[in-house]
Amino acid sequence: MKKFFLVFALLGTLQAKTYTKDVVMPNMSFSIPVDKNIIVMQRNCQWCHSYGYIINMGKQNEAFWRHIVHKMRDTFKAPISEQDEKIVLEYLMKYFGKQD
Amino acid sequence: MNRRHFLRFSAVAATSLYASQGFVTQPKDDQTVSEVAFAEKKPLITYSNRPPLLETPIEYFDRAVTPNELFFVRWHMPIIPTVKWIDGFHLSVQGEVENSLFLSMKNLKNDFTPVEITAVVQCGGNSRSAFHPTPVGIQWGNGAMGCAKFKGVRLKEILEKAKLTDNAKWLLFGGGDKPVKADIPDFQRELSIHELRDDIIVAYEQNGEDIPFLNGYPLRLIIPGYFADSWVKQLDSITVTKEYTPSFFMDVAYRMPKNGCRCEEPQKKVKESEPLSWMEVKSVIAKPKNHAKYKAGSNIQIKGVAFDGGSGIAKVEISLDGGASWKETNLGKELGKYAFRVFTYNLKPLNKGKLTIMARATNNKGQTQPFAHEIGWNHGGYAYNGIDTIELEIV
């Protein structure tokens, strides 16, 4: 216990002297439409980036969105189950989809 | 293994992603500025907060140096460590070197010769929204770029201190942002030692201040003339290797088709590709704003910036007749071969109706910007440099 205190005390003084920047990220969020499937989007698509990435693509066809979801799964290792993949695609097509 | 032979990752590409032919237009310019400002920034066009993706509104490209608070922001990973305890920050130089280095900011500032360079940093995907069908990636307008005066230390001087061994072939640069899971590809960048030159620096200042947190505080790799994907932010490690180290962001992302036109069909990705590197000649019109209305007979000043990969700008011309004839603009002072060069042109339109204004830059190698429609589509939507075009309404 004593040891811990010592380390903390030391760090405390060092940091107090040398803190140079206080960076606070603003509180903002990019929201997407809420429906019964939002929970599937929440559990699959907001770990690594905001929904801003989805919104920024604009309306796209199904092949495009399927490519994105597969890229997230295969390249970026997002653990998306087959069941969830279907629902995510359905959701994306409903709100961010277009026909060719 | 070298870059050319490393094609394994590209097999991931889908085949039937696009139905239509590829074509290229003007990028979008109707984005709105966010109400929320990020640390050390004015409110900018904001595509994401996590990681932050901020674009500079077009009207700020009316000057040669982009202020830090307006400078665009692009990170790849959601976890960006805040370096608050600056005395604990180090740049390590390891691998095929005789002396491994562990440099503090004080070492860098005191033990090396400070150098300055004014250079444009431009995201490889800047203006991507010009490409149709939509290439996968952030749909930037023209504002994923900026020009700043960077101060720091020559990379060569650091490597001289470290003394490269005879085996040294590649330099791997590591930055601070981290993926949320260990198996997600981390962002890193690699240079061949043949790409080393005197003007590559490890910078600790941007426009006379510490590098802004969102632009890579406390250290950023500056590679003048190269696209921004090589300008590693929050640089904390340089690993010198004998063999090329494959990585997602070198071998899959940020690659251009390697053929004459640097173009490909949406349905058929070209097999051979190469990493983005040198920027091509480009210019943008900052003012007036596209679709602005003016009374006939009023004085209008066209203003913008031009740049290229380092040969410097020879001239910028304006066309008022759809590209049939061109008139030279006035060029501002040259702050360096890699910097933005301001151009201005005054006109007084008398006829009512629509007035199309085009700007076209030519560099010192004689290379000129193509029309947007002459540019070939590429799957990453990289390296757009079409002749910028706006339309005014004269009433």
Short mmCIF file of C-alpha atoms in Angstrom, two decimals, chain A residues 11 14-15 17-30 45-53 55-61 63-65 67-68 70-71 74-79 98 100, chain B residues 12 14 16-19 28 34 36-40 46-53 74-75 78 82-87 134-139 180-181 183-185 210-214 217 248:
data_model
loop_
_atom_site.label_atom_id
_atom_site.label_comp_id
_atom_site.label_asym_id
_atom_site.label_seq_id
_atom_site.Cartn_x
_atom_site.Cartn_y
_atom_site.Cartn_z
CA LEU A 11 3.36 11.03 -10.72
CA LEU A 14 5.56 15.39 -12.20
CA GLN A 15 2.30 15.85 -14.04
CA LYS A 17 4.45 20.60 -13.48
CA THR A 18 4.23 19.47 -17.03
CA TYR A 19 0.57 19.35 -18.02
CA THR A 20 0.55 21.42 -21.15
CA LYS A 21 -2.73 20.82 -22.89
CA ASP A 22 -6.16 20.07 -21.69
CA VAL A 23 -8.05 18.52 -24.54
CA VAL A 24 -11.76 18.08 -24.18
CA MET A 25 -13.67 16.55 -27.06
CA PRO A 26 -17.00 18.26 -27.60
CA ASN A 27 -20.15 16.47 -26.71
CA MET A 28 -21.96 15.72 -29.93
CA SER A 29 -23.56 12.79 -31.59
CA PHE A 30 -24.60 11.72 -35.05
CA CYS A 45 -21.88 -0.17 -35.72
CA GLN A 46 -20.75 2.26 -33.08
CA TRP A 47 -17.68 0.71 -31.54
CA CYS A 48 -15.07 2.05 -33.84
CA HIS A 49 -16.63 5.21 -35.24
CA SER A 50 -19.68 7.42 -35.00
CA TYR A 51 -22.76 6.95 -37.19
CA GLY A 52 -21.40 10.00 -39.02
CA TYR A 53 -19.51 7.56 -41.25
CA ILE A 55 -24.61 9.31 -42.85
CA ASN A 56 -21.71 10.69 -44.88
CA MET A 57 -22.07 7.98 -47.56
CA GLY A 58 -25.48 9.30 -48.59
CA LYS A 59 -28.03 7.01 -50.26
CA GLN A 60 -26.46 3.91 -51.75
CA ASN A 61 -27.57 0.65 -53.30
CA ALA A 63 -24.36 -3.94 -53.15
CA PHE A 64 -22.62 -0.89 -51.74
CA TRP A 65 -23.93 -1.42 -48.22
CA HIS A 67 -19.66 -4.34 -49.36
CA ILE A 68 -19.35 -1.93 -46.42
CA HIS A 70 -18.43 -7.15 -45.21
CA LYS A 71 -15.47 -4.80 -45.10
CA ASP A 74 -13.54 -9.04 -42.76
CA THR A 75 -11.00 -6.21 -42.82
CA PHE A 76 -11.75 -4.40 -39.60
CA LYS A 77 -12.76 -7.51 -37.62
CA ALA A 78 -16.14 -6.28 -36.46
CA PRO A 79 -17.85 -9.30 -34.89
CA LYS A 98 -31.51 3.54 -53.17
CA ASP A 100 -29.88 1.40 -58.99
CA VAL B 12 -11.05 -8.65 -50.51
CA ALA B 14 -16.01 -7.05 -54.22
CA SER B 16 -20.25 -6.62 -58.51
CA LEU B 17 -20.31 -3.54 -56.35
CA TYR B 18 -21.24 -1.09 -59.07
CA ALA B 19 -23.63 -1.32 -61.97
CA LYS B 28 -19.82 18.80 -53.54
CA SER B 34 -21.24 22.35 -37.55
CA VAL B 36 -19.98 22.54 -32.38
CA ALA B 37 -16.31 23.50 -32.28
CA PHE B 38 -13.57 21.00 -31.47
CA ALA B 39 -10.55 21.70 -29.27
CA GLU B 40 -8.46 24.55 -30.70
CA THR B 46 -17.99 17.84 -39.34
CA TYR B 47 -18.55 14.34 -40.71
CA SER B 48 -17.75 12.46 -37.53
CA ASN B 49 -16.76 13.22 -33.95
CA ARG B 50 -15.24 9.82 -33.22
CA PRO B 51 -12.78 9.72 -34.79
CA PRO B 52 -12.91 13.42 -35.65
CA LEU B 53 -13.32 14.20 -39.36
CA ARG B 74 -8.63 13.40 -40.33
CA TRP B 75 -7.94 10.45 -38.04
CA PRO B 78 -11.25 6.14 -32.49
CA THR B 82 -4.06 12.96 -25.34
CA VAL B 83 -0.43 13.72 -24.72
CA LYS B 84 -0.70 15.88 -21.65
CA TRP B 85 2.44 14.84 -19.91
CA ILE B 86 4.83 16.09 -22.52
CA ASP B 87 8.01 15.22 -20.61
CA THR B 134 -19.53 6.75 -54.84
CA PRO B 135 -16.18 5.23 -53.95
CA VAL B 136 -16.05 3.83 -50.45
CA GLY B 137 -14.53 6.44 -48.13
CA ILE B 138 -15.31 9.83 -46.62
CA GLN B 139 -17.16 12.04 -49.10
CA VAL B 180 -10.35 -0.46 -30.26
CA LYS B 181 -9.29 -4.09 -30.75
CA ASP B 183 -6.68 -7.32 -34.50
CA ILE B 184 -7.96 -4.24 -36.33
CA PRO B 185 -5.27 -2.90 -38.67
CA ASP B 210 2.65 23.67 -30.94
CA ILE B 211 1.00 21.41 -33.48
CA PRO B 212 -2.72 21.43 -32.60
CA PHE B 213 -3.84 18.31 -30.76
CA LEU B 214 -6.18 17.30 -33.56
CA TYR B 217 0.38 17.06 -31.30
CA PHE B 248 -3.60 -2.53 -44.42
#
